[in-house]
């Protein structure tokens, strides 16, 4: 367009004003506070922290408010902010065995050291709309009890490992550099650390669908939920200048260890294999799906046949990022009239030739019939 | 270029000159230098997340941010025009984060960032043309796997592309690619010129200005240094042809320029006007008038 786009600057300004008005909605209704969002919509906040790749509940709450509850847009806001932050270094690996546990369940054992702890979950609730909530009824506070804070709850995979039934974690040398897809472009084949980082930032819906597809037979992995745990872990940072580690604080994480069947190969005995999922905040669906996808992506390393989308690194890792996906899908609404014009010219030309050819053929037929 | 500028436009926060931190800019400049050293080769780089969506020019913006200095004069176009919404948004981004001068005049700009067009006016050795690239891989729609296409480039294995072009001819009688028409750079790499119309392809050949291509989402940068041979792929018996328009620009009378088709009324009447809005304006200022005289849409008070 030539003229219609003049004044674009003013149009943009006004569009943003209108959006701000719509975001606020009816001004007789109180505006949302960030605390209300981070306290009462914590699962949304968790998703935004995971996909936005930044552990900060208050910023995530701001993103959710600013984006009118569009969680992908909120994750995008987090990413764009995160990219401007200086990088001081990488923390020491967190130790989830030392987690201060709020929920911990295993589907593979009836009982186990550390016990089953149901914790805060939607599981086993009746999915009935609760009209008391609509009437703003406060739920009764749960009873509390003292507990041993220092308790270490061993991971199920460590228990299995004692027997050699599950593959051990790959030993990693202490000076191994940490892969980081936000600092180096992703190349294929990608190692597992990069794959896990990609999945942890990946879209929950995309991973859910992929994980589900493996359960339905597109690259079956025979999974068991060995363990899911939720709680707080300490994050430590090694200070070069001081020569020792300092705690930076605690963060909430959800972790899932899937245990998968494995027939064994020439080099490895039959044993269970692992699929792993971990996200900041509370994101049980995400970590379970992530663990399924992680295990499927190990097909090549385990010598399995690759014939399903979820086993295909390039397919999964190139399309898991919803900030990238939404940007590219939605860029189709940008003007494309220059390319479209060249297509118009081409299709007119090709159609004209087609018509001419057809008319010529028809005339030939008429001439033949006349003979 | 280490000074910081006030950028009240972005939530009152203070960002580095041209938004990116200096380390990131250095990383991008190294990538650009490698791209210049190997014309047409797609150099992977660790594209950053930018405050505009992927697919909306993040690659071009990062390249511009890495090469811009405070004495530069920036022109930002989309579809050939300075006034398209996304061009306005990206220009404002650089105004807010660098404070550099901007212009709509092609000849006054030292850096021109573009989406989908090359300006009509011949660019000079003192200018840099930065393209926004959505899919940098010319072989992508023939082979979706990066692992495969990188191998094909390394081995100069471009048979698949020629087969595709040949199949077009067999089916339609023409090469049915009207934009993002593949080129061969310096007899070595097949390159995607970004979705510019093929009309613009010949301008890339032996251009005096430096041409830089940024693909943010796909994390690739490539370059064509000044005076580099750029040839549109074709066959001896089906040589490359640029799009020809049957009429000149309706309001400035320019011929042999790329035109946009504007529908004027419900009866399907249309006019063709220059896609390069600055070029058209310059001509009208110089007294050229097309067959529709003045802009018929403006005449109706269409602001």
XYZ file of C-alpha atoms in Angstrom:
674
model
C 0.000 0.000 0.000
C 1.168 3.437 -0.676
C -0.976 5.954 1.105
C -2.856 3.882 3.628
C 0.306 3.301 5.628
C 1.157 6.987 5.920
C 0.499 8.007 9.468
C 1.600 4.608 10.679
C 3.324 6.248 13.601
C 0.115 7.768 14.894
C -1.816 4.573 14.298
C 0.702 2.584 16.327
C 0.531 5.044 19.213
C -3.239 4.963 19.273
C -3.372 1.165 18.992
C -1.159 0.897 22.053
C -3.365 3.311 23.974
C -6.409 1.252 23.101
C -4.646 -1.923 24.175
C -3.728 -0.342 27.527
C -7.351 0.604 28.045
C -8.575 -2.887 27.230
C -5.950 -4.357 29.515
C -7.271 -2.361 32.427
C -10.860 -3.317 31.640
C -13.695 -1.924 33.757
C -12.102 0.650 36.062
C -14.773 0.090 38.701
C -13.096 -3.300 39.278
C -9.865 -3.042 41.317
C -6.625 -3.389 39.371
C -4.681 -6.665 39.833
C -1.717 -6.453 42.180
C 1.463 -8.358 41.305
C 1.309 -10.087 44.680
C -2.188 -11.295 43.902
C -0.898 -12.844 40.693
C 2.248 -14.396 42.153
C 0.366 -15.750 45.182
C -2.886 -16.855 43.582
C -1.851 -17.729 40.026
C 1.425 -19.405 40.897
C 1.076 -22.118 38.261
C 0.813 -19.463 35.551
C 3.783 -17.696 37.118
C 5.708 -20.985 37.088
C 5.028 -21.563 33.443
C 6.158 -18.055 32.557
C 9.331 -18.472 34.638
C 10.122 -21.794 32.935
C 9.419 -20.720 29.372
C 10.733 -17.215 29.995
C 13.863 -18.855 31.389
C 14.119 -16.574 34.397
C 13.389 -17.437 38.032
C 11.649 -14.346 39.345
C 8.020 -14.666 40.415
C 7.419 -10.942 40.664
C 8.698 -10.202 37.162
C 6.661 -13.131 35.858
C 3.601 -11.672 37.573
C 4.304 -8.327 35.920
C 4.630 -10.101 32.571
C 1.275 -11.807 33.112
C -0.397 -8.548 34.049
C 1.167 -6.648 31.157
C 0.242 -9.380 28.668
C -3.352 -9.597 29.903
C -2.746 -13.208 30.904
C -1.260 -14.304 27.574
C 1.405 -16.615 29.003
C 3.468 -16.895 25.820
C 3.558 -13.102 25.525
C 4.524 -12.969 29.216
C 7.360 -15.465 28.634
C 8.504 -13.294 25.726
C 8.610 -10.224 27.992
C 10.719 -12.197 30.479
C 13.118 -13.354 27.760
C 13.564 -9.859 26.363
C 14.358 -8.605 29.863
C 16.619 -11.524 30.721
C 18.757 -10.980 27.649
C 19.822 -7.554 28.960
C 21.044 -8.900 32.313
C 24.795 -9.268 32.834
C 25.998 -12.862 33.109
C 28.221 -13.404 36.151
C 28.686 -17.112 35.678
C 27.010 -20.452 36.255
C 25.879 -21.779 39.619
C 27.002 -25.116 41.020
C 24.614 -27.937 40.068
C 21.642 -28.000 42.410
C 21.227 -31.170 44.477
C 17.594 -32.239 44.416
C 18.265 -35.037 46.946
C 18.730 -32.248 49.481
C 15.480 -30.575 48.423
C 13.170 -29.275 51.096
C 10.330 -31.407 49.851
C 6.715 -30.268 49.572
C 5.550 -33.060 47.310
C 7.218 -36.312 46.405
C 5.542 -39.293 44.839
C 6.749 -42.460 43.203
C 4.569 -44.606 40.983
C 7.046 -47.488 41.047
C 7.143 -48.265 44.793
C 4.378 -48.527 47.337
C 6.638 -47.073 49.959
C 10.253 -46.024 49.932
C 12.847 -44.171 52.038
C 11.607 -40.634 52.534
C 8.029 -41.791 52.023
C 5.285 -40.690 49.669
C 4.233 -37.124 50.255
C 1.165 -36.055 48.327
C 1.628 -32.329 48.858
C -0.266 -29.583 47.018
C -1.881 -31.251 44.009
C -5.015 -31.294 41.877
C -4.709 -35.088 41.775
C -7.691 -36.925 43.251
C -9.795 -33.749 43.437
C -13.288 -33.969 41.977
C -13.215 -31.636 39.007
C -16.362 -29.828 40.060
C -16.526 -26.066 39.788
C -16.317 -24.771 43.325
C -18.938 -22.081 43.706
C -17.685 -21.276 47.186
C -14.567 -19.892 45.467
C -16.802 -17.724 43.317
C -18.396 -16.381 46.468
C -14.901 -15.608 47.765
C -15.091 -18.186 50.530
C -11.767 -18.735 52.304
C -10.635 -22.350 52.579
C -9.857 -23.538 56.107
C -6.115 -23.387 56.825
C -4.435 -26.814 56.808
C -2.982 -28.144 60.044
C 0.749 -27.782 60.439
C 3.345 -29.928 62.100
C 7.055 -29.679 62.913
C 9.417 -31.545 60.596
C 13.075 -32.448 60.269
C 14.475 -29.899 57.868
C 17.824 -31.553 57.286
C 16.402 -34.816 56.021
C 17.911 -36.043 52.761
C 15.369 -37.876 50.633
C 17.206 -40.160 48.222
C 16.080 -40.188 44.613
C 14.384 -43.345 43.395
C 16.908 -43.640 40.605
C 19.706 -43.719 43.188
C 17.945 -46.597 44.961
C 17.705 -48.542 41.707
C 21.252 -47.628 40.867
C 22.479 -49.473 43.959
C 21.314 -52.673 42.320
C 22.658 -51.759 38.899
C 19.173 -52.066 37.448
C 19.190 -48.588 36.015
C 21.823 -46.967 33.906
C 24.042 -44.733 36.005
C 24.162 -41.012 35.393
C 26.955 -40.287 33.005
C 29.988 -39.215 35.008
C 30.820 -35.578 34.305
C 34.274 -34.130 34.901
C 34.106 -31.176 37.320
C 35.573 -28.720 34.803
C 33.174 -29.662 31.993
C 31.858 -26.425 30.495
C 28.112 -25.879 30.740
C 26.354 -25.794 27.392
C 24.131 -22.762 26.937
C 21.839 -22.297 23.938
C 21.366 -18.638 24.862
C 25.078 -18.036 24.334
C 25.978 -20.411 21.504
C 23.857 -21.253 18.445
C 22.348 -24.722 18.641
C 23.952 -27.185 16.240
C 23.021 -30.779 15.510
C 23.490 -33.363 16.837
C 23.039 -31.589 20.182
C 24.326 -33.083 23.420
C 21.936 -33.943 26.211
C 22.710 -30.868 28.350
C 21.691 -28.610 25.475
C 18.650 -30.730 24.702
C 17.498 -30.550 28.312
C 18.004 -26.780 28.385
C 15.998 -26.474 25.195
C 13.185 -28.640 26.623
C 13.129 -26.803 29.965
C 12.508 -23.553 28.051
C 10.216 -25.280 25.554
C 6.494 -24.864 25.177
C 4.495 -26.954 27.619
C 1.775 -27.701 25.068
C 4.264 -28.806 22.433
C 6.092 -31.127 24.844
C 2.796 -32.446 26.176
C 1.650 -33.421 22.687
C 4.997 -34.997 21.826
C 5.176 -36.920 25.103
C 1.607 -38.089 24.578
C 2.431 -39.290 21.075
C 5.180 -41.552 22.474
C 2.635 -43.121 24.821
C 0.368 -43.838 21.875
C 3.079 -45.705 20.034
C 4.966 -43.102 17.992
C 8.326 -44.101 19.454
C 7.155 -45.983 22.536
C 9.451 -45.821 25.572
C 7.569 -47.854 28.223
C 7.800 -45.198 30.921
C 7.146 -45.373 34.658
C 7.002 -42.248 36.785
C 9.874 -43.246 39.042
C 9.578 -40.080 40.985
C 8.176 -36.581 40.902
C 9.267 -34.081 43.503
C 8.542 -30.448 44.212
C 10.243 -28.210 46.716
C 12.985 -25.746 47.425
C 16.672 -26.250 46.723
C 19.666 -24.136 47.588
C 21.581 -22.507 44.773
C 25.329 -22.110 45.332
C 27.778 -20.050 43.380
C 31.539 -20.495 43.362
C 33.207 -17.116 43.785
C 36.544 -17.087 41.997
C 37.691 -14.034 43.950
C 36.901 -15.606 47.323
C 37.860 -19.168 46.474
C 34.768 -20.675 48.048
C 31.074 -21.253 47.401
C 28.402 -18.862 48.589
C 24.676 -19.606 48.724
C 22.654 -17.314 46.443
C 19.317 -18.349 47.908
C 16.712 -20.992 47.328
C 14.582 -21.705 44.318
C 11.480 -23.784 43.781
C 11.854 -26.586 41.258
C 9.811 -29.538 40.038
C 11.705 -32.632 38.990
C 10.639 -35.831 37.275
C 12.638 -39.007 36.827
C 11.065 -41.371 34.334
C 12.208 -44.974 34.343
C 12.010 -46.638 30.966
C 12.402 -50.197 29.800
C 15.436 -51.052 27.744
C 16.157 -54.379 26.106
C 19.904 -53.951 26.229
C 22.360 -53.933 23.392
C 25.746 -55.443 22.546
C 27.480 -52.888 24.770
C 24.926 -52.472 27.586
C 23.085 -55.152 29.600
C 19.290 -55.052 29.806
C 18.519 -52.327 32.316
C 16.222 -49.412 32.932
C 17.022 -46.121 31.269
C 16.220 -42.603 32.328
C 14.205 -39.718 31.072
C 14.614 -36.474 32.956
C 12.585 -33.340 33.478
C 13.207 -30.254 35.588
C 11.650 -26.796 35.587
C 11.739 -23.785 37.891
C 8.572 -23.322 39.951
C 5.729 -25.805 40.044
C 5.167 -27.491 36.695
C 4.347 -31.122 37.035
C 2.736 -31.647 33.636
C 5.702 -29.974 31.985
C 8.384 -32.062 33.741
C 6.572 -35.319 33.015
C 6.210 -34.469 29.327
C 9.793 -33.241 29.272
C 11.063 -36.512 30.747
C 9.191 -38.517 28.093
C 10.601 -36.368 25.309
C 14.111 -36.433 26.794
C 14.060 -40.217 26.815
C 12.802 -40.381 23.245
C 15.532 -38.019 22.088
C 18.090 -40.490 23.424
C 17.099 -42.984 20.723
C 20.284 -42.546 18.758
C 22.560 -42.884 21.783
C 20.744 -46.078 22.837
C 20.808 -47.559 19.352
C 17.048 -47.435 18.852
C 15.405 -47.053 15.474
C 14.414 -43.443 14.782
C 11.037 -43.384 13.101
C 8.896 -41.010 15.151
C 8.819 -37.221 15.397
C 9.668 -37.175 19.105
C 12.909 -39.087 18.487
C 13.984 -36.542 15.902
C 16.289 -33.944 17.472
C 16.053 -31.435 14.682
C 12.297 -31.637 14.585
C 11.815 -31.356 18.347
C 14.529 -28.866 19.289
C 13.943 -26.537 16.333
C 10.244 -26.151 17.066
C 9.924 -26.318 20.858
C 10.485 -22.647 21.572
C 7.139 -20.873 21.696
C 8.639 -17.382 21.621
C 10.301 -18.225 18.307
C 7.239 -20.056 17.038
C 4.765 -17.339 17.892
C 7.018 -14.668 16.381
C 7.335 -16.445 13.083
C 3.734 -17.564 12.814
C 2.487 -14.091 13.702
C 4.931 -12.286 11.426
C 2.611 -13.301 8.613
C 0.493 -10.308 9.593
C 3.309 -7.940 8.667
C 2.934 -6.408 5.210
C 4.036 -8.773 2.455
C 2.674 -6.869 -0.506
C 5.982 -6.643 -2.329
C 6.376 -10.428 -2.446
C 2.656 -10.817 -3.064
C 2.899 -8.404 -6.003
C 5.598 -10.523 -7.604
C 3.429 -13.611 -7.096
C 0.463 -11.754 -8.626
C 2.489 -10.920 -11.714
C 3.648 -14.505 -12.037
C 0.250 -16.102 -11.574
C -1.341 -13.707 -14.082
C 1.298 -14.616 -16.620
C 0.985 -18.361 -16.042
C -2.825 -18.185 -16.122
C -2.780 -16.240 -19.357
C -0.597 -18.837 -20.999
C -2.826 -21.595 -19.670
C -5.927 -19.900 -21.107
C -4.246 -19.421 -24.474
C -3.185 -23.026 -24.588
C -6.685 -24.178 -23.694
C -8.350 -21.961 -26.269
C -5.983 -23.198 -28.913
C -6.783 -26.790 -27.977
C -10.533 -26.093 -28.093
C -10.267 -24.494 -31.508
C -8.365 -27.492 -32.709
C -11.159 -29.748 -31.426
C -13.800 -27.651 -33.150
C -11.787 -27.751 -36.358
C -11.455 -31.518 -36.076
C -15.180 -31.953 -35.423
C -15.995 -29.818 -38.448
C -13.953 -32.041 -40.735
C 31.061 3.255 21.462
C 30.894 2.393 25.106
C 28.901 5.388 26.225
C 25.414 4.924 27.534
C 22.514 6.999 26.396
C 19.371 7.929 28.172
C 16.514 5.926 26.767
C 13.432 7.216 28.441
C 11.324 5.605 25.757
C 11.813 2.141 27.205
C 10.220 2.221 30.638
C 12.764 4.798 31.837
C 15.411 2.071 31.995
C 18.973 2.678 30.918
C 20.248 0.446 28.168
C 23.588 0.344 26.431
C 24.077 2.260 23.166
C 22.081 0.360 20.528
C 20.578 -1.877 23.223
C 23.052 -4.788 22.985
C 25.941 -4.984 25.440
C 29.416 -4.453 24.006
C 30.410 -8.122 24.316
C 27.421 -9.218 22.289
C 28.200 -6.565 19.675
C 31.764 -7.841 19.428
C 30.489 -11.380 18.957
C 28.184 -10.187 16.165
C 30.957 -8.137 14.528
C 33.223 -11.190 14.502
C 30.418 -13.130 12.825
C 29.965 -10.347 10.274
C 33.702 -10.310 9.505
C 33.639 -14.040 8.931
C 30.623 -13.600 6.680
C 32.445 -10.944 4.665
C 35.477 -13.209 4.363
C 33.329 -16.061 2.993
C 30.708 -14.318 0.821
C 27.327 -16.031 0.816
C 28.194 -18.495 3.580
C 25.717 -18.574 6.469
C 27.668 -18.053 9.678
C 25.933 -19.341 12.840
C 25.792 -16.825 15.681
C 24.259 -16.748 19.142
C 21.355 -14.435 18.341
C 19.996 -12.714 21.401
C 16.420 -12.358 22.411
C 15.349 -8.914 21.352
C 12.468 -6.774 22.559
C 10.583 -7.391 19.313
C 9.265 -10.777 18.155
C 11.298 -13.292 16.203
C 10.343 -13.016 12.558
C 9.860 -9.258 12.861
C 13.422 -8.216 12.092
C 15.471 -9.351 15.091
C 18.344 -10.485 12.858
C 18.555 -7.212 10.952
C 18.215 -5.255 14.181
C 21.116 -7.127 15.785
C 23.339 -6.583 12.743
C 22.469 -2.879 12.642
C 23.017 -2.583 16.407
C 26.462 -4.153 16.014
C 27.625 -1.813 13.238
C 25.893 1.458 14.108
C 27.866 4.345 15.616
C 26.696 7.684 16.893
C 27.642 9.463 13.641
C 25.577 7.168 11.475
C 22.420 8.184 9.719
C 19.841 5.421 9.588
C 17.117 4.720 7.061
C 14.598 2.013 7.893
C 12.318 0.558 5.229
C 9.827 -2.257 4.930
C 8.325 -3.165 1.540
C 10.316 -0.258 0.114
C 8.622 2.323 2.285
C 9.743 4.276 5.346
C 6.182 4.535 6.609
C 5.162 0.908 6.976
C 4.209 0.103 10.556
C 7.093 -2.226 11.366
C 9.635 0.129 9.790
C 8.273 2.878 12.024
C 8.541 0.640 15.095
C 12.116 -0.472 14.325
C 13.252 3.067 13.483
C 11.862 4.254 16.816
C 13.752 1.473 18.557
C 17.066 2.819 17.231
C 16.098 6.432 17.854
C 15.387 5.524 21.479
C 18.471 3.379 22.035
C 21.083 5.304 20.007
C 19.813 8.811 19.380
C 21.311 8.707 15.857
C 19.922 10.771 13.010
C 17.411 9.077 10.793
C 16.412 9.875 7.262
C 14.022 8.709 4.599
C 16.395 9.794 1.829
C 18.359 6.869 0.469
C 21.398 8.944 -0.486
C 21.701 10.547 2.965
C 21.746 7.253 4.869
C 24.934 5.500 5.956
C 23.020 2.417 7.110
C 19.820 1.231 5.470
C 17.937 -1.578 7.138
C 15.416 -3.183 4.855
C 12.776 -5.816 4.670
C 11.851 -7.227 1.243
C 13.311 -4.479 -0.997
C 16.516 -2.926 -2.282
C 16.176 0.829 -2.849
C 15.902 1.938 -6.484
C 18.694 4.466 -6.145
C 22.171 3.003 -6.679
C 23.940 2.568 -3.372
C 27.491 3.778 -2.835
C 30.645 2.529 -1.144
C 29.921 4.548 2.000
C 26.675 2.721 2.671
C 25.721 -0.515 4.392
C 22.534 -2.335 3.434
C 21.195 -4.578 6.211
C 18.584 -7.147 5.218
C 16.098 -8.774 7.580
C 16.009 -12.462 6.736
C 13.289 -14.912 7.806
C 14.682 -18.197 6.415
C 18.345 -17.857 5.418
C 18.647 -21.323 3.945
C 17.878 -21.335 0.197
C 17.671 -25.136 0.256
C 15.293 -25.281 3.226
C 12.147 -26.019 1.259
C 13.910 -28.745 -0.672
C 15.509 -30.284 2.417
C 14.145 -29.378 5.858
C 17.138 -30.692 7.802
C 19.921 -28.300 8.748
C 22.364 -31.205 9.099
C 21.729 -32.080 5.439
C 21.722 -28.570 3.970
C 25.000 -27.662 5.658
C 26.542 -30.729 4.060
C 25.115 -29.771 0.677
C 26.688 -26.302 0.912
C 30.004 -27.734 2.038
C 30.106 -30.100 -0.925
C 28.697 -27.481 -3.320
C 25.956 -30.002 -3.962
C 23.304 -27.808 -5.588
C 21.778 -30.327 -7.985
C 18.520 -30.392 -6.030
C 18.025 -26.660 -6.579
C 18.574 -26.966 -10.320
C 16.148 -29.874 -10.479
C 13.549 -27.766 -8.694
C 13.999 -24.880 -11.134
C 13.878 -27.302 -14.056
C 10.654 -28.864 -12.751
C 9.128 -25.382 -12.611
C 9.936 -24.881 -16.274
C 8.552 -28.297 -17.192
C 5.340 -27.580 -15.311
C 4.694 -23.854 -15.827
C 7.020 -22.920 -18.653
C 8.826 -20.538 -16.265
C 10.868 -20.639 -13.117
C 8.000 -20.152 -10.682
C 9.937 -18.240 -8.062
C 9.025 -14.589 -7.973
C 10.695 -13.544 -4.715
C 13.530 -14.957 -2.601
C 14.970 -16.020 -5.930
C 18.214 -17.935 -5.255
C 21.551 -16.477 -6.303
C 25.074 -17.818 -6.651
C 27.603 -15.690 -4.805
C 31.156 -15.431 -6.161
C 30.780 -18.800 -7.934
C 30.635 -20.668 -4.646
C 27.608 -20.424 -2.355
C 23.959 -20.522 -3.327
C 22.334 -17.831 -1.212
C 18.847 -16.648 -0.345
C 18.586 -12.921 -1.039
C 15.803 -12.708 1.622
C 12.267 -12.350 0.282
C 13.067 -9.454 -2.031
C 11.281 -9.640 -5.383
C 13.514 -11.111 -8.067
C 13.294 -7.683 -9.694
C 15.903 -6.572 -7.144
C 18.351 -9.434 -7.735
C 20.509 -7.706 -10.384
C 21.155 -4.802 -7.979
C 23.065 -7.153 -5.676
C 25.666 -7.931 -8.315
C 28.849 -5.843 -7.997
C 27.080 -3.499 -5.586
C 29.399 -0.833 -4.167
C 27.746 -0.941 -0.759
C 28.346 -3.664 1.824
C 25.365 -6.027 2.090
C 24.743 -7.737 5.428
C 22.020 -10.279 6.115
C 20.713 -11.065 9.610
C 18.420 -13.960 10.534
C 17.690 -13.790 14.275
C 15.392 -16.726 14.846
C 17.495 -18.995 12.657
C 20.695 -17.557 14.193
C 22.597 -16.923 10.966
C 24.462 -13.958 9.496
C 25.829 -13.743 5.961
C 27.320 -11.045 3.813
C 28.142 -9.847 0.328
C 31.204 -7.595 0.321
C 31.316 -4.677 -2.160
C 32.029 -5.582 -5.800
C 31.070 -9.229 -5.440
C 29.661 -11.319 -8.255
C 26.043 -12.258 -7.590
C 24.269 -14.286 -10.272
C 20.626 -15.352 -10.244
C 20.343 -19.067 -10.973
C 19.007 -19.912 -14.423
C 19.508 -22.073 -17.502
C 21.081 -21.155 -20.842
C 17.780 -21.689 -22.660
C 15.730 -20.138 -19.852
C 17.741 -17.104 -18.806
C 16.841 -15.122 -15.689
C 14.362 -12.344 -16.399
C 13.359 -9.490 -14.154
C 9.694 -8.713 -13.661
C 8.521 -6.065 -16.138
C 5.586 -3.824 -15.426
C 3.330 -2.870 -18.302
C 2.823 0.683 -17.123
C 4.909 3.331 -15.363
C 4.258 4.634 -11.854
C 0.851 6.320 -11.870
C 1.977 9.353 -9.920
C 5.645 9.934 -10.810
C 5.870 8.233 -14.185
C 8.948 6.210 -13.299
C 9.677 3.221 -15.516
C 11.755 0.163 -14.779
C 11.129 0.404 -11.071
C 9.234 -2.008 -8.844
C 5.573 -1.087 -8.470
C 2.891 -1.781 -5.902
C -0.618 -2.459 -7.068
C -3.203 -0.367 -5.243
C -6.880 -1.188 -5.602
C -8.803 2.069 -5.962
C -12.468 1.150 -5.782
C -15.028 -1.624 -5.553
C -15.008 -2.037 -9.328
C -11.485 -3.377 -9.168
C -9.854 -0.321 -10.701
C -6.241 -0.178 -9.694
C -3.147 1.893 -10.069
C 0.509 1.012 -9.943
C 2.849 3.188 -7.879
C 6.507 3.026 -6.873
C 7.189 0.600 -4.060
C 10.206 2.739 -3.094
C 8.366 5.676 -1.524
C 11.457 7.887 -1.191
C 12.375 7.388 -4.849
C 8.837 8.339 -5.879
C 8.783 11.445 -3.699
C 12.151 12.639 -5.005
C 10.895 12.300 -8.554
C 7.682 14.178 -7.840
C 9.680 16.912 -6.086
C 11.790 17.124 -9.223
C 8.626 17.792 -11.236
C 7.856 14.349 -12.683
C 4.163 13.566 -12.935
C 2.524 10.247 -13.745
C -0.608 9.649 -15.823
C -2.897 9.921 -12.795
C -1.331 13.278 -11.977
C -1.456 13.596 -8.232
C -2.028 10.811 -5.781
C -5.752 10.015 -6.185
C -6.026 8.709 -2.648
C -4.494 11.840 -1.181
C -6.806 13.953 -3.274
C -9.774 12.365 -1.509
C -8.503 13.682 1.763
C -7.227 10.272 2.756
C -4.605 11.240 5.297
